[in-house]
Amino acid sequence: GAGVSQSPSNKVTEKGKDVELRCDPISGHTALYWYRQSLGQGLEFLIYFQGNSAPDKSGLPSDRFSAERTGGSVSTLTIQRTQQEDSAVYLCASSLEGTSGSYEQYFGPGTRLTVT
Amino acid sequence: GQNIDQPTEMTATEGAIVQINCTYQTSGFNGLFWYQQHAGEAPTFLSYNVLDGLEEKGRFSSFLSRSKGYSYLLLKELQMKDSASYLCAVSIHQAGTALIFGKGTTLSVSS
């Protein structure tokens, strides 16, 4: 079946512009996660959605970052007034459910964001 | 704070065995994952340990000692295609399962 998909695959934007990154999780997966991976750094957790519960936003680095998940499926990560330090690969992952730690997360191919 | 340490780089030859270590100090523990990530690709799941001991899956095995905050990934009969980054990650919440990742170990396999 289809895996996690993300769009766009690459995004180049000017400093100060807003960007929207999209994630389509695996059908039937109730948990959805956003991470970012900067050069030479590990994956950094950003935000987590589980079903209709309020999202866990504890990893968002600033109030310029926000995310929503519509209809329990597609998610959009929005970065407002982008800065050069926002340049990274943004990875989305989904899992069957998120209330148990044992379910593996399936990752999408990522969106490479470059802020010039 | 959360801290996960693993070596930055390792090299090995085809057919050999390599062990990638991971130590962690986290505020909670709900299991440890190993992922493989080829350059420019998404991470893919390799293994999950929540209880102490060794989990074997084909050429790959993973070990966990919760009391020592220690895990290792063992790769046997190395192949060139095993050249990749190996990511150690800890699930820290009982409810809500965001993973805390180490920086990854880049393994280079040569012939």
Short mmCIF file of C-alpha atoms in Angstrom, two decimals:
data_model
loop_
_atom_site.label_atom_id
_atom_site.label_comp_id
_atom_site.label_asym_id
_atom_site.label_seq_id
_atom_site.Cartn_x
_atom_site.Cartn_y
_atom_site.Cartn_z
CA GLY A 1 0.00 0.00 0.00
CA ALA A 2 0.93 3.66 -0.15
CA GLY A 3 3.37 4.98 2.37
CA VAL A 4 3.61 8.42 3.95
CA SER A 5 3.83 11.12 1.31
CA GLN A 6 5.02 14.69 1.68
CA SER A 7 4.96 17.69 -0.57
CA PRO A 8 6.79 19.55 -1.84
CA SER A 9 9.96 17.50 -1.90
CA ASN A 10 12.05 20.65 -2.08
CA LYS A 11 11.20 24.21 -1.18
CA VAL A 12 13.40 27.27 -1.55
CA THR A 13 12.05 30.44 0.00
CA GLU A 14 13.25 33.89 0.88
CA LYS A 15 13.81 34.89 4.47
CA GLY A 16 10.64 36.36 5.94
CA LYS A 17 8.20 34.45 3.74
CA ASP A 18 5.69 31.91 5.05
CA VAL A 19 5.79 28.26 3.93
CA GLU A 20 3.38 25.36 4.18
CA LEU A 21 4.52 21.75 4.17
CA ARG A 22 2.06 18.93 3.62
CA CYS A 23 1.94 15.37 4.92
CA ASP A 24 -0.39 12.54 3.89
CA PRO A 25 -0.08 9.72 6.46
CA ILE A 26 -0.74 6.06 5.83
CA SER A 27 -4.46 5.41 5.68
CA GLY A 28 -5.79 4.21 9.03
CA HIS A 29 -2.88 5.55 11.06
CA THR A 30 -4.20 7.66 13.90
CA ALA A 31 -0.88 9.09 15.10
CA LEU A 32 1.08 11.66 13.08
CA TYR A 33 4.41 13.27 13.92
CA TRP A 34 6.53 16.07 12.52
CA TYR A 35 10.31 16.09 12.93
CA ARG A 36 13.09 18.13 11.42
CA GLN A 37 16.61 17.06 10.60
CA SER A 38 19.30 19.70 10.33
CA LEU A 39 22.72 19.01 8.87
CA GLY A 40 24.80 17.07 11.37
CA GLN A 41 21.98 16.93 13.88
CA GLY A 42 19.63 14.19 14.94
CA LEU A 43 15.95 14.19 14.18
CA GLU A 44 14.23 16.78 16.35
CA PHE A 45 10.62 16.21 17.43
CA LEU A 46 8.29 19.09 16.60
CA ILE A 47 4.64 18.11 17.10
CA TYR A 48 2.45 15.05 17.53
CA PHE A 49 -1.21 14.40 16.73
CA GLN A 50 -3.18 11.45 18.10
CA GLY A 51 -6.71 11.03 16.78
CA ASN A 52 -8.93 13.91 17.81
CA SER A 53 -6.92 14.76 20.91
CA ALA A 54 -5.21 18.10 21.35
CA PRO A 55 -1.77 17.95 19.71
CA ASP A 56 1.45 17.75 21.69
CA LYS A 57 3.24 20.94 20.59
CA SER A 58 6.08 20.66 23.08
CA GLY A 59 8.75 20.38 20.39
CA LEU A 60 7.87 23.46 18.35
CA PRO A 61 10.92 25.77 18.49
CA SER A 62 9.02 29.06 18.32
CA ASP A 63 5.57 30.52 17.83
CA ARG A 64 6.39 30.95 14.14
CA PHE A 65 5.74 27.22 13.80
CA SER A 66 2.25 25.76 13.79
CA ALA A 67 0.57 22.65 12.48
CA GLU A 68 -2.90 21.34 11.97
CA ARG A 69 -4.41 18.05 11.03
CA THR A 70 -7.71 18.10 9.20
CA GLY A 71 -10.19 15.25 9.41
CA GLY A 72 -7.71 13.11 11.27
CA SER A 73 -5.68 12.60 8.12
CA VAL A 74 -3.68 15.19 6.18
CA SER A 75 -1.45 17.53 8.15
CA THR A 76 0.07 20.89 7.28
CA LEU A 77 3.11 22.37 9.00
CA THR A 78 3.29 26.15 8.63
CA ILE A 79 6.38 28.23 9.26
CA GLN A 80 5.78 31.96 9.33
CA ARG A 81 8.42 34.61 8.66
CA THR A 82 11.03 31.99 7.83
CA GLN A 83 14.59 32.42 9.06
CA GLN A 84 17.79 30.90 7.70
CA GLU A 85 18.06 28.63 10.73
CA ASP A 86 14.77 27.03 9.66
CA SER A 87 16.62 25.41 6.74
CA ALA A 88 16.38 21.66 7.30
CA VAL A 89 14.65 18.51 6.11
CA TYR A 90 11.18 18.29 7.60
CA LEU A 91 10.04 14.70 8.07
CA CYS A 92 6.54 13.49 8.74
CA ALA A 93 5.82 10.08 10.24
CA SER A 94 2.69 8.15 11.10
CA SER A 95 1.97 5.13 13.24
CA LEU A 96 -1.01 2.89 13.77
CA GLU A 97 -1.66 4.62 17.06
CA GLY A 98 0.33 6.71 19.46
CA THR A 99 -0.78 5.79 22.93
CA SER A 100 1.60 2.87 23.15
CA GLY A 101 5.31 3.27 22.65
CA SER A 102 5.65 0.04 20.73
CA TYR A 103 4.23 1.05 17.38
CA GLU A 104 6.87 1.80 14.80
CA GLN A 105 6.70 5.09 13.00
CA TYR A 106 6.71 5.13 9.21
CA PHE A 107 8.50 8.11 7.77
CA GLY A 108 7.81 10.08 4.64
CA PRO A 109 10.58 11.15 2.24
CA GLY A 110 10.74 14.62 3.76
CA THR A 111 10.63 18.18 2.49
CA ARG A 112 14.00 19.89 2.12
CA LEU A 113 13.49 23.54 3.05
CA THR A 114 16.11 26.10 2.13
CA VAL A 115 15.70 29.67 3.35
CA THR A 116 17.84 32.16 1.45
CA GLY B 1 17.24 17.01 29.74
CA GLN B 2 17.28 14.21 27.25
CA ASN B 3 20.57 12.83 25.96
CA ILE B 4 21.26 10.03 23.53
CA ASP B 5 24.84 9.27 22.52
CA GLN B 6 26.15 7.13 19.71
CA PRO B 7 29.40 7.18 17.73
CA THR B 8 29.43 9.54 14.78
CA GLU B 9 31.10 7.24 12.28
CA MET B 10 32.15 3.62 11.91
CA THR B 11 33.81 1.66 9.13
CA ALA B 12 33.79 -2.05 8.41
CA THR B 13 34.38 -4.49 5.58
CA GLU B 14 31.99 -6.76 3.73
CA GLY B 15 31.20 -9.97 5.56
CA ALA B 16 32.27 -8.58 8.94
CA ILE B 17 30.26 -7.99 12.10
CA VAL B 18 29.80 -4.50 13.53
CA GLN B 19 28.28 -3.33 16.80
CA ILE B 20 26.85 0.18 17.10
CA ASN B 21 26.42 1.34 20.67
CA CYS B 22 23.89 3.77 22.07
CA THR B 23 23.66 5.18 25.58
CA TYR B 24 20.76 7.26 26.82
CA GLN B 25 19.71 9.40 29.74
CA THR B 26 16.08 10.38 29.41
CA SER B 27 13.30 11.57 31.72
CA GLY B 28 11.19 8.54 30.85
CA PHE B 29 11.52 5.31 28.95
CA ASN B 30 8.90 3.54 26.91
CA GLY B 31 11.10 1.60 24.51
CA LEU B 32 14.13 2.01 22.28
CA PHE B 33 14.07 1.96 18.49
CA TRP B 34 16.75 1.56 15.84
CA TYR B 35 16.17 3.06 12.42
CA GLN B 36 18.25 2.87 9.25
CA GLN B 37 18.55 5.91 7.00
CA HIS B 38 20.23 5.84 3.61
CA ALA B 39 21.51 9.17 2.34
CA GLY B 40 18.67 11.33 1.07
CA GLU B 41 16.02 8.84 2.11
CA ALA B 42 13.52 8.47 4.95
CA PRO B 43 14.43 6.48 8.07
CA THR B 44 13.13 2.91 8.07
CA PHE B 45 12.38 0.84 11.14
CA LEU B 46 14.84 -1.88 12.16
CA SER B 47 14.04 -2.93 15.72
CA TYR B 48 12.24 -2.17 18.97
CA ASN B 49 13.29 -3.16 22.50
CA VAL B 50 11.34 -2.46 25.65
CA LEU B 51 12.54 -5.32 27.85
CA ASP B 52 16.14 -6.21 28.68
CA GLY B 53 17.80 -8.66 26.39
CA LEU B 54 18.53 -9.45 22.79
CA GLU B 55 16.08 -9.25 19.90
CA GLU B 56 17.25 -11.03 16.76
CA LYS B 57 15.89 -10.38 13.30
CA GLY B 58 17.84 -11.95 10.49
CA ARG B 59 21.26 -10.32 10.12
CA PHE B 60 20.33 -7.60 12.60
CA SER B 61 20.08 -7.93 16.38
CA SER B 62 19.41 -5.32 19.04
CA PHE B 63 20.20 -5.46 22.73
CA LEU B 64 18.88 -3.42 25.63
CA SER B 65 19.94 -2.94 29.24
CA ARG B 66 17.56 -0.54 30.96
CA SER B 67 19.55 -0.42 34.18
CA LYS B 68 22.63 0.74 32.26
CA GLY B 69 20.78 2.98 29.81
CA TYR B 70 22.50 1.10 27.03
CA SER B 71 21.63 -0.51 23.74
CA TYR B 72 23.52 -1.85 20.78
CA LEU B 73 22.67 -2.80 17.22
CA LEU B 74 24.60 -5.76 15.85
CA LEU B 75 24.91 -6.20 12.11
CA LYS B 76 26.26 -9.53 10.83
CA GLU B 77 27.52 -10.57 7.39
CA LEU B 78 27.83 -6.96 6.34
CA GLN B 79 26.90 -6.03 2.80
CA MET B 80 27.68 -2.88 0.84
CA LYS B 81 24.02 -1.91 0.99
CA ASP B 82 24.31 -1.68 4.78
CA SER B 83 26.24 1.58 4.32
CA ALA B 84 23.84 4.06 5.92
CA SER B 85 23.17 6.05 9.07
CA TYR B 86 21.81 4.12 12.03
CA LEU B 87 19.61 6.11 14.37
CA CYS B 88 19.00 5.24 18.00
CA ALA B 89 15.74 6.66 19.38
CA VAL B 90 13.97 6.48 22.72
CA SER B 91 10.23 6.73 23.28
CA ILE B 92 9.86 8.69 26.49
CA HIS B 93 6.14 8.97 27.12
CA GLN B 94 3.63 6.42 28.23
CA ALA B 95 0.96 8.27 26.31
CA GLY B 96 2.16 10.19 23.31
CA THR B 97 5.09 8.58 21.69
CA ALA B 98 7.37 11.23 20.27
CA LEU B 99 10.81 9.79 19.76
CA ILE B 100 14.03 11.39 21.00
CA PHE B 101 16.74 10.62 18.46
CA GLY B 102 20.48 10.43 18.73
CA LYS B 103 22.52 12.11 16.00
CA GLY B 104 23.04 8.84 14.20
CA THR B 105 26.04 6.67 13.36
CA THR B 106 27.22 6.70 9.76
CA LEU B 107 28.43 3.23 8.82
CA SER B 108 30.64 2.79 5.75
CA VAL B 109 31.07 -0.74 4.45
CA SER B 110 33.93 -1.35 2.05
CA SER B 111 34.83 -4.34 -0.08
#
